[in-house]
PDB file of C-alpha atoms in Angstrom:
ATOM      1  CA  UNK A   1      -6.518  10.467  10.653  1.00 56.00           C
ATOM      2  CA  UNK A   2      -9.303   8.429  10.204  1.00 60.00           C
ATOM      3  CA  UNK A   3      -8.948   4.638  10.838  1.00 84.00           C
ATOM      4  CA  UNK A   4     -10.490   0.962   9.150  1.00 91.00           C
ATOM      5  CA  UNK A   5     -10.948  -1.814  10.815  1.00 93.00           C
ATOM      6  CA  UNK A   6     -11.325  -5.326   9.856  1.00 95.00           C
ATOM      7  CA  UNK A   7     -11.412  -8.926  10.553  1.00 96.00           C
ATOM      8  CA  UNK A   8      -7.618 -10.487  11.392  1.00 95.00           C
ATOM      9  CA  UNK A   9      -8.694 -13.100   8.896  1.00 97.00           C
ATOM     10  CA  UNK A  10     -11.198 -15.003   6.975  1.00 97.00           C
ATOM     11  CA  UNK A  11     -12.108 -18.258   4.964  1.00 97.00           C
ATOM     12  CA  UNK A  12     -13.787 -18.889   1.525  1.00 96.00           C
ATOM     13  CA  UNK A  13     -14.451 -22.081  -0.407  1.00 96.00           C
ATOM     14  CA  UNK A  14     -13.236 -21.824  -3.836  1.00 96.00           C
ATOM     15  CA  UNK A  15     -15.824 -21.304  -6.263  1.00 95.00           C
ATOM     16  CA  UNK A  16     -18.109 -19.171  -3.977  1.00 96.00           C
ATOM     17  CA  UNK A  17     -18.394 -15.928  -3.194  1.00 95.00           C
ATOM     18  CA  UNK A  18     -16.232 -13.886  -0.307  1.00 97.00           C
ATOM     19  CA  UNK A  19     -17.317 -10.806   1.153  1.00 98.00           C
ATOM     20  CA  UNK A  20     -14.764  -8.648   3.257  1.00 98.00           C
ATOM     21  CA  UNK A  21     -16.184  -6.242   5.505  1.00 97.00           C
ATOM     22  CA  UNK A  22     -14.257  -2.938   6.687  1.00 96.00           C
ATOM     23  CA  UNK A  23     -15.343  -0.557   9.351  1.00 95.00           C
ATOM     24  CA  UNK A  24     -14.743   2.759   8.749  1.00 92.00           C
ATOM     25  CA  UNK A  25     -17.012   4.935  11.908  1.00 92.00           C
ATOM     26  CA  UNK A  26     -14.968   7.895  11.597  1.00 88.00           C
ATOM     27  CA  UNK A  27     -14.873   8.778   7.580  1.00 89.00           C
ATOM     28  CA  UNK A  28     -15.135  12.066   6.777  1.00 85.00           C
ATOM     29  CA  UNK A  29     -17.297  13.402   3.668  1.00 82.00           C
ATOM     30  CA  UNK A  30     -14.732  13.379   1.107  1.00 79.00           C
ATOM     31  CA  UNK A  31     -12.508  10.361   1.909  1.00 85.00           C
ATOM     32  CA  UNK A  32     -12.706   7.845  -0.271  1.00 86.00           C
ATOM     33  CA  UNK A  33     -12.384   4.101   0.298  1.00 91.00           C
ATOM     34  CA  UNK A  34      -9.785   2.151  -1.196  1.00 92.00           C
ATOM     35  CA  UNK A  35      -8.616  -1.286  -1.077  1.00 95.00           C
ATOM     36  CA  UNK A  36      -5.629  -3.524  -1.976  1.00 95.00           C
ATOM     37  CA  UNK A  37      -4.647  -6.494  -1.783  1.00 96.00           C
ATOM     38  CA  UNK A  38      -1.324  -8.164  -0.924  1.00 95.00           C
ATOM     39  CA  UNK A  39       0.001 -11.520  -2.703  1.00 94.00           C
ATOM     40  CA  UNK A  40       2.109 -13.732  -0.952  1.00 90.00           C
ATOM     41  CA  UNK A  41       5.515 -12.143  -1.319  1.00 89.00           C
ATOM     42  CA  UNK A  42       4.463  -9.601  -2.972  1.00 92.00           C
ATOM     43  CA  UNK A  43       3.848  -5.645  -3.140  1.00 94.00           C
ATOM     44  CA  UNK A  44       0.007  -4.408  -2.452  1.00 94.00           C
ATOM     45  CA  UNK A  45      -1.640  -4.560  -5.810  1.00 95.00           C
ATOM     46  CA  UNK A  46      -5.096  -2.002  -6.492  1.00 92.00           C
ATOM     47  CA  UNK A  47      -8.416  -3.545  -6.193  1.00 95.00           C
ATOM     48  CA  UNK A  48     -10.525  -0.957  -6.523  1.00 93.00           C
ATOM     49  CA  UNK A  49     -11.954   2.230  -4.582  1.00 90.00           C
ATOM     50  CA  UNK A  50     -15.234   4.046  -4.031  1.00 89.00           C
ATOM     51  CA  UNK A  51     -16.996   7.315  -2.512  1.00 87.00           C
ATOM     52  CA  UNK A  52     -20.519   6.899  -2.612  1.00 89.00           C
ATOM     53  CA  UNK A  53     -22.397   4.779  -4.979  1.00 89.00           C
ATOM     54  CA  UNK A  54     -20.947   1.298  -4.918  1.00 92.00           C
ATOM     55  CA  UNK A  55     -18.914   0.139  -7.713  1.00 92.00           C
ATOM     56  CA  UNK A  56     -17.431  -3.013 -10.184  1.00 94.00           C
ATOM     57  CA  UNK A  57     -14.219  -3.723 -11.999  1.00 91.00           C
ATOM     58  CA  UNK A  58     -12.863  -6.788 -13.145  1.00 90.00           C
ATOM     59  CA  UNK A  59     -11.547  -7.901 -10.005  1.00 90.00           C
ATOM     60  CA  UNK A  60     -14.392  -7.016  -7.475  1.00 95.00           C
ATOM     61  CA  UNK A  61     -17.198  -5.074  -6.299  1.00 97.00           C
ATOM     62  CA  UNK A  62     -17.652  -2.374  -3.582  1.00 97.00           C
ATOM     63  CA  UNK A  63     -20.939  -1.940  -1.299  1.00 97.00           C
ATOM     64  CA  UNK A  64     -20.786   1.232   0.532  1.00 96.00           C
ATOM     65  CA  UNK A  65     -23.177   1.560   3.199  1.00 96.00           C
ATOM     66  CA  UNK A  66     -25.690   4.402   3.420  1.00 95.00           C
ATOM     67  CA  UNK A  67     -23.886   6.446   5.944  1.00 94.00           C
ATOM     68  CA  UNK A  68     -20.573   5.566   4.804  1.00 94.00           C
ATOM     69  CA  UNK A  69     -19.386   3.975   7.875  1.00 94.00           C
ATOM     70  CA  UNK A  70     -18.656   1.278   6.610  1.00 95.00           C
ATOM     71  CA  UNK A  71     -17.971  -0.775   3.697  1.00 96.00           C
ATOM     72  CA  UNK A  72     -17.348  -4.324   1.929  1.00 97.00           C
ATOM     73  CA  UNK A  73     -14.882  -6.120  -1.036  1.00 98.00           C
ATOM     74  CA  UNK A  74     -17.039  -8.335  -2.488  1.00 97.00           C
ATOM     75  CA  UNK A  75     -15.228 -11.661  -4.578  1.00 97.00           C
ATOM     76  CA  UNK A  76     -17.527 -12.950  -6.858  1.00 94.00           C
ATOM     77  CA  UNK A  77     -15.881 -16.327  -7.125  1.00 95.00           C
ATOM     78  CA  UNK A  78     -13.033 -16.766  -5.220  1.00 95.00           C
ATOM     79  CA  UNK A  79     -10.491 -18.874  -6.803  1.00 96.00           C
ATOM     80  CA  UNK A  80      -7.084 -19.948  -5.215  1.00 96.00           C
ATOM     81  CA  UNK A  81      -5.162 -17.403  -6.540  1.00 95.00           C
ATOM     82  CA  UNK A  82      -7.204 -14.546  -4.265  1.00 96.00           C
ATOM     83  CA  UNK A  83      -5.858 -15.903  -1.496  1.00 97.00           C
ATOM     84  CA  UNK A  84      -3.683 -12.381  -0.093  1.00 97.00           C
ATOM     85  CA  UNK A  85      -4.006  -9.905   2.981  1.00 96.00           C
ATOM     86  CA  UNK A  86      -6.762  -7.509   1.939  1.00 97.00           C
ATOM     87  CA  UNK A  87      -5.944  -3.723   3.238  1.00 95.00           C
ATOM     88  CA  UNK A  88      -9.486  -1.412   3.268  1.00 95.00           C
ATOM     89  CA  UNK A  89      -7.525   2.294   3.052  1.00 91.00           C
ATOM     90  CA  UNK A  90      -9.017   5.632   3.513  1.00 88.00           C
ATOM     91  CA  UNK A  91      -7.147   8.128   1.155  1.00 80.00           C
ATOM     92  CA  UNK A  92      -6.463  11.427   3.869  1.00 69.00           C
ATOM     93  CA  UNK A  93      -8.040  14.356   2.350  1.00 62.00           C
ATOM     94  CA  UNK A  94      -5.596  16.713   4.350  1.00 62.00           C
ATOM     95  CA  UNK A  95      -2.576  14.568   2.977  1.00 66.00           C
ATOM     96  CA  UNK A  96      -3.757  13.091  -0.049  1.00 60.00           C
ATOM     97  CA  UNK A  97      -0.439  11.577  -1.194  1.00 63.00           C
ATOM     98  CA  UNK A  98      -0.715   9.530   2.415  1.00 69.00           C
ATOM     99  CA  UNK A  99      -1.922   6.160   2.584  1.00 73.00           C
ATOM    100  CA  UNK A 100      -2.580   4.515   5.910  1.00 76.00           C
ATOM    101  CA  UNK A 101      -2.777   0.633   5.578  1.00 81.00           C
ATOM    102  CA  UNK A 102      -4.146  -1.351   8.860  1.00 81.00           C
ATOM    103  CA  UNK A 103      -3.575  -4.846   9.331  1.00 83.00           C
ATOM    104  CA  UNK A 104      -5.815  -6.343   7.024  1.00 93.00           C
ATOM    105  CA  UNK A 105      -7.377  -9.422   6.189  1.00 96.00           C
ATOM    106  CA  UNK A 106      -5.866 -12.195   5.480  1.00 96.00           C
ATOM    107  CA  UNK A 107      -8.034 -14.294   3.135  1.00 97.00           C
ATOM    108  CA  UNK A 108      -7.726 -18.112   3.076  1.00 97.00           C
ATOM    109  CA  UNK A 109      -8.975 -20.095   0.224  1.00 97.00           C
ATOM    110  CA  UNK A 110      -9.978 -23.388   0.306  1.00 96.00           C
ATOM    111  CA  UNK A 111     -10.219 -25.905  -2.599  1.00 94.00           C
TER     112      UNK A 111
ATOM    113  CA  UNK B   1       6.937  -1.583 -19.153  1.00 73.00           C
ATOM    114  CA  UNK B   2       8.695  -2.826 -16.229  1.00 82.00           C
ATOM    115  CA  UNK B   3       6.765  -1.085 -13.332  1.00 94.00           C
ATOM    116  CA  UNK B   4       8.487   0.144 -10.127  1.00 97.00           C
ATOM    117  CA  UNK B   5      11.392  -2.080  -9.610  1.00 97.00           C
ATOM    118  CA  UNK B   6      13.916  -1.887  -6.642  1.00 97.00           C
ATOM    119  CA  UNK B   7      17.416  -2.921  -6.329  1.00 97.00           C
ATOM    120  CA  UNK B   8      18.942  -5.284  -4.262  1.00 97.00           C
ATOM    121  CA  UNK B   9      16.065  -7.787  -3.643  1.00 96.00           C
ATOM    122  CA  UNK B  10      17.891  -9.204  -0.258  1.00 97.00           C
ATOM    123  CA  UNK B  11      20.140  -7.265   1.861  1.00 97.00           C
ATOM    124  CA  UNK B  12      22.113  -8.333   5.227  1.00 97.00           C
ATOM    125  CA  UNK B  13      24.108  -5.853   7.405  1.00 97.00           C
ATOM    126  CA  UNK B  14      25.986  -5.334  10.379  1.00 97.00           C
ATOM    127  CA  UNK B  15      24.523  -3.078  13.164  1.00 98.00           C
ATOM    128  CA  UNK B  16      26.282   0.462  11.942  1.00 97.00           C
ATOM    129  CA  UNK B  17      26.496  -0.447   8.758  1.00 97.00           C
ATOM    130  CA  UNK B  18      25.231   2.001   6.213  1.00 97.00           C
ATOM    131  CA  UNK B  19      23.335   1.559   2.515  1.00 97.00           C
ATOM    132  CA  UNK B  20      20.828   2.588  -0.119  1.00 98.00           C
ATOM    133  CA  UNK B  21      17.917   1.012  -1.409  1.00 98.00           C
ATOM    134  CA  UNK B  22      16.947   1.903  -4.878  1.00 97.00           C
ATOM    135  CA  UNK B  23      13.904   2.676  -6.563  1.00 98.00           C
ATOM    136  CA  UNK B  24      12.878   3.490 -10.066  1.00 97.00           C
ATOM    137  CA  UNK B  25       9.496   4.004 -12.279  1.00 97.00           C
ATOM    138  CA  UNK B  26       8.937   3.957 -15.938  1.00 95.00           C
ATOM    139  CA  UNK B  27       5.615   4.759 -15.481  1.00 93.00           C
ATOM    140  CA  UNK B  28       6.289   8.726 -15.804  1.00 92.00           C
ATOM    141  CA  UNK B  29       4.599   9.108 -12.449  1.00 91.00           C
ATOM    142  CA  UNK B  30       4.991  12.780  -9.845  1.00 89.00           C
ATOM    143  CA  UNK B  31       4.565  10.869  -6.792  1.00 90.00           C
ATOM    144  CA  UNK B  32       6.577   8.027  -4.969  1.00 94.00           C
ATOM    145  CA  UNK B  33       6.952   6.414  -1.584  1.00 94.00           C
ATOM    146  CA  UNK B  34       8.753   4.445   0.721  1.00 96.00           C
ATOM    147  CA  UNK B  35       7.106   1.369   2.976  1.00 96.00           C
ATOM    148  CA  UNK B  36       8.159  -0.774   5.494  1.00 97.00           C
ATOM    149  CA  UNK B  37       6.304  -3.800   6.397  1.00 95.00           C
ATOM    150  CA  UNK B  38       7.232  -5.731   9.898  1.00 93.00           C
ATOM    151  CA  UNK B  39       6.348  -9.089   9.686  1.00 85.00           C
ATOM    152  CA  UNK B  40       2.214  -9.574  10.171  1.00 81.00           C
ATOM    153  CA  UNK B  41       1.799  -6.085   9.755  1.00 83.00           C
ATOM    154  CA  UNK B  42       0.777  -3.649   7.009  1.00 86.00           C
ATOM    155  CA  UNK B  43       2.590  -1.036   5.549  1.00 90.00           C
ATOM    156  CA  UNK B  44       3.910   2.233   7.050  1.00 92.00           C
ATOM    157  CA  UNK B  45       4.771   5.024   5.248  1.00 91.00           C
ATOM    158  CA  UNK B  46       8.549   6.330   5.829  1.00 95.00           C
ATOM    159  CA  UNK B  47       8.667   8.675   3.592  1.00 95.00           C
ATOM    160  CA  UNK B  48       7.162  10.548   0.472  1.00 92.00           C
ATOM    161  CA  UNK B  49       8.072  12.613  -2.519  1.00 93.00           C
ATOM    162  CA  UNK B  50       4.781  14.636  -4.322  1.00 88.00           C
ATOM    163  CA  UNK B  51       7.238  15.820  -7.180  1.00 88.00           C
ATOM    164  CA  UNK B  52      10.446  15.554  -8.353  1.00 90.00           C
ATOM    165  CA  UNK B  53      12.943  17.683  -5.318  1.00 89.00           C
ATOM    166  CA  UNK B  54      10.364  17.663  -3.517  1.00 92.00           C
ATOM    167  CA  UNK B  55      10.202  14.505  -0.063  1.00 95.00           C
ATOM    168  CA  UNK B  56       8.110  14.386   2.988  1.00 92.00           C
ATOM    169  CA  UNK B  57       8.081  12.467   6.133  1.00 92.00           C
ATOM    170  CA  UNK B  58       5.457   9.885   6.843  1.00 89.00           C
ATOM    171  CA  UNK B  59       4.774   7.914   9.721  1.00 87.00           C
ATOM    172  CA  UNK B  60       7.840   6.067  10.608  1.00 93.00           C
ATOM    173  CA  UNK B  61      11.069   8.567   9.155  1.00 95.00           C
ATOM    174  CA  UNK B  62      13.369   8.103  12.264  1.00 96.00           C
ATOM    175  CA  UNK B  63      16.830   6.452  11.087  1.00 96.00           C
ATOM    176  CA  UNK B  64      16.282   6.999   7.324  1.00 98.00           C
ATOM    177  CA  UNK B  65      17.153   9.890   4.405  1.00 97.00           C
ATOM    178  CA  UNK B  66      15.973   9.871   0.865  1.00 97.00           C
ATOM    179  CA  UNK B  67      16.749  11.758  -1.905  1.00 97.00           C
ATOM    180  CA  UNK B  68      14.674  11.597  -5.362  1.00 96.00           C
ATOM    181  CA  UNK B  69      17.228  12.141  -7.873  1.00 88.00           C
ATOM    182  CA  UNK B  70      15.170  12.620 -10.907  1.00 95.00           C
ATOM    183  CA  UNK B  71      11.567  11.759 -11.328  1.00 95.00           C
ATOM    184  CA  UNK B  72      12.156   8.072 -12.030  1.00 96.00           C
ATOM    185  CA  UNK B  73      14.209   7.813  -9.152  1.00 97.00           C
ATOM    186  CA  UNK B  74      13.544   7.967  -5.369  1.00 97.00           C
ATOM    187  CA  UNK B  75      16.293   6.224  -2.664  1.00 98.00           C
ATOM    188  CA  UNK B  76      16.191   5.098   0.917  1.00 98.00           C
ATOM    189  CA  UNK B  77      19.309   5.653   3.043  1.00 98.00           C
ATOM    190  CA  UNK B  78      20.198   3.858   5.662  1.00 97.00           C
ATOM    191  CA  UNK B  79      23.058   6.051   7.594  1.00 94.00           C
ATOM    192  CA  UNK B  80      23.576   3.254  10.446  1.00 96.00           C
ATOM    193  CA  UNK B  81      21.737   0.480  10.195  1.00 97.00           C
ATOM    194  CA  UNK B  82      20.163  -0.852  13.413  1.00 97.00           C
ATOM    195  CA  UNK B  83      18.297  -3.838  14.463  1.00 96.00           C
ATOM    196  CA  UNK B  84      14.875  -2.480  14.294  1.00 96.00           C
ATOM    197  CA  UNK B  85      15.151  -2.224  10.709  1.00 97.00           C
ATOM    198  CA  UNK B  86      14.916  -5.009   9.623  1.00 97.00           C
ATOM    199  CA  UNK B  87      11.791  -5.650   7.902  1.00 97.00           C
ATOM    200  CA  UNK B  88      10.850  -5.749   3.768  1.00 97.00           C
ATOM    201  CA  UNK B  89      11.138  -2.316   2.692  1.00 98.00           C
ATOM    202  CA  UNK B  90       8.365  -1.217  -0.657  1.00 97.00           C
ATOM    203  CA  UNK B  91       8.780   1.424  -3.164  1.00 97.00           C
ATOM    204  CA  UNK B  92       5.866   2.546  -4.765  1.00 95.00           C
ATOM    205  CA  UNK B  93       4.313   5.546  -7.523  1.00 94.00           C
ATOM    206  CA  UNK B  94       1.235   6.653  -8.277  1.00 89.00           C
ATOM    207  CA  UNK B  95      -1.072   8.484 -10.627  1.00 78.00           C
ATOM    208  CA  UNK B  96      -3.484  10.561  -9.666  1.00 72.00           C
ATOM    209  CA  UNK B  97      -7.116  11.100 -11.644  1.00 66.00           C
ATOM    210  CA  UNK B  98      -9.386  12.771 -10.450  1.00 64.00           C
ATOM    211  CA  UNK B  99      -9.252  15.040  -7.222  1.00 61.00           C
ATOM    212  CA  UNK B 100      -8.258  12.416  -3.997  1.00 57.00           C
ATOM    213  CA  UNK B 101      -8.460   9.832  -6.418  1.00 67.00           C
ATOM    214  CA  UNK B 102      -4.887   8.120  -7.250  1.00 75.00           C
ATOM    215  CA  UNK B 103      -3.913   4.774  -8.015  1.00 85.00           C
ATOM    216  CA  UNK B 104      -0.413   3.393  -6.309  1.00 89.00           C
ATOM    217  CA  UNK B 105       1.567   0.562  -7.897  1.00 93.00           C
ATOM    218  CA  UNK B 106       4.183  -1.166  -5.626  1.00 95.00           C
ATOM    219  CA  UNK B 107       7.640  -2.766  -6.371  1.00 96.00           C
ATOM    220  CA  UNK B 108       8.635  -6.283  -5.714  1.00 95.00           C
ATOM    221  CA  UNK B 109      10.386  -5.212  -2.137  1.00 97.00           C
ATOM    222  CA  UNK B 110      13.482  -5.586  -0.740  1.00 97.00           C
ATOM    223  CA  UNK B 111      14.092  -7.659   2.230  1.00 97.00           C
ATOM    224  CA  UNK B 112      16.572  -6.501   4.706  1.00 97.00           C
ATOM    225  CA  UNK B 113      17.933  -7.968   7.642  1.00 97.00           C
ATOM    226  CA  UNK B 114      20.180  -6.305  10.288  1.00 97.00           C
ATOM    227  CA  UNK B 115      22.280  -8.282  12.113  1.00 97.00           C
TER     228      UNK B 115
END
């Protein structure tokens, strides 16, 4: 199964922008990237998920690299209430209703 | 809409002691799960159901049985409680768009402790 990896944690100032990196060297062709984050106390909420082409919702963007080996969550303006562990996931294309969530990172947010 | 919710928010047992967690969806989703989280970890999957009476092991399914009832509804059993289970146990469902693409929505958790 392939495998992220990413920074135990990280800090922001409020305000300003936070970008998450996730190493993924072993992604196959059709996994697709995923991320959640976790509140404090809370269960994972969706961020937002990508193949390709980077993408945008509401909450974030996602820059995937060329060759797919890795990727990053980018917070456009981080405000306090960001402040969660941030899982990067890679959605198994043998067992597609499996999700395998690392460590994460846990963001800190400063005022 | 209430989501995934789980039943009872905060548990504490006795080593050998036995018990259910609950789970249920209004969000007329096939597909459900079971998570435990150890403290400053992320989650690992226990168990799975694609489709109602249909489950699945995941990663971690030593210890525990589930059954889902119905398609709203997919337990966690406990049959003796040890120790190394306690941790904050997640339900979650998802919807699926799109081939590999689904989204999962998680429940508030429910914290058990085994004494």
């Amino acid at each position: 199964d392939a495998k992220t990896t990413q920074p135990n944690s990280m800090e922001s100032n409020e305000e300003e922008p936070v970008h998450l990196p996730c190493n993924h060297s072993t992604i196959s062709g059709t996994d697709y990237i995923h991320w959640y984050r976790q509140l404090p106390s809370q269960g994972p909420e969706y961020v937002i998920h990508g193949l390709t082409s980077n993408v945008n919702n509401r909450m974030a963007s996602l820059a995937i690299a060329e060759d797919r080996k890795s990727s990053t969550l980018i917070l456009h303006r981080a405000t306090l209430r960001d402040a969660a562990v941030y899982y990067c996931i890679l959605r198994d294309r043998h067992n597609f209703n499996k999700f395998y969530f690392g460590s994460g990172t846990k963001l800190n947010v400063k005022p | 809409n209430a989501g995934v919710t789980q039943t009872p928010k905060f548990q504490v047992l006795k080593t050998g002691q036995s018990m259910t967690l609950q789970c249920a969806q209004d969000m007329n989703h096939n597909s459900m799960y079971w998570y435990r989280q150890d403290p400053g970890m992320g989650l690992r999957l226990i168990y799975y159901s694609a489709s109602e009476g249909t489950t699945d092991k995941g990663e971690v399914p030593n210890g525990y049985n589930v059954s889902r009832l119905n398609k709203r509804e997919f337990s966690l059993r406990l049959e003796s409680a040890a120790p190394s289970q306690t941790s904050v146990y997640f339900c979650a469902s998802s919807r699926p768009w799109g081939k590999y693409q689904e989204t999962q929505y998680f429940g508030p958790g429910t914290r058990l402790l085994v004494l």
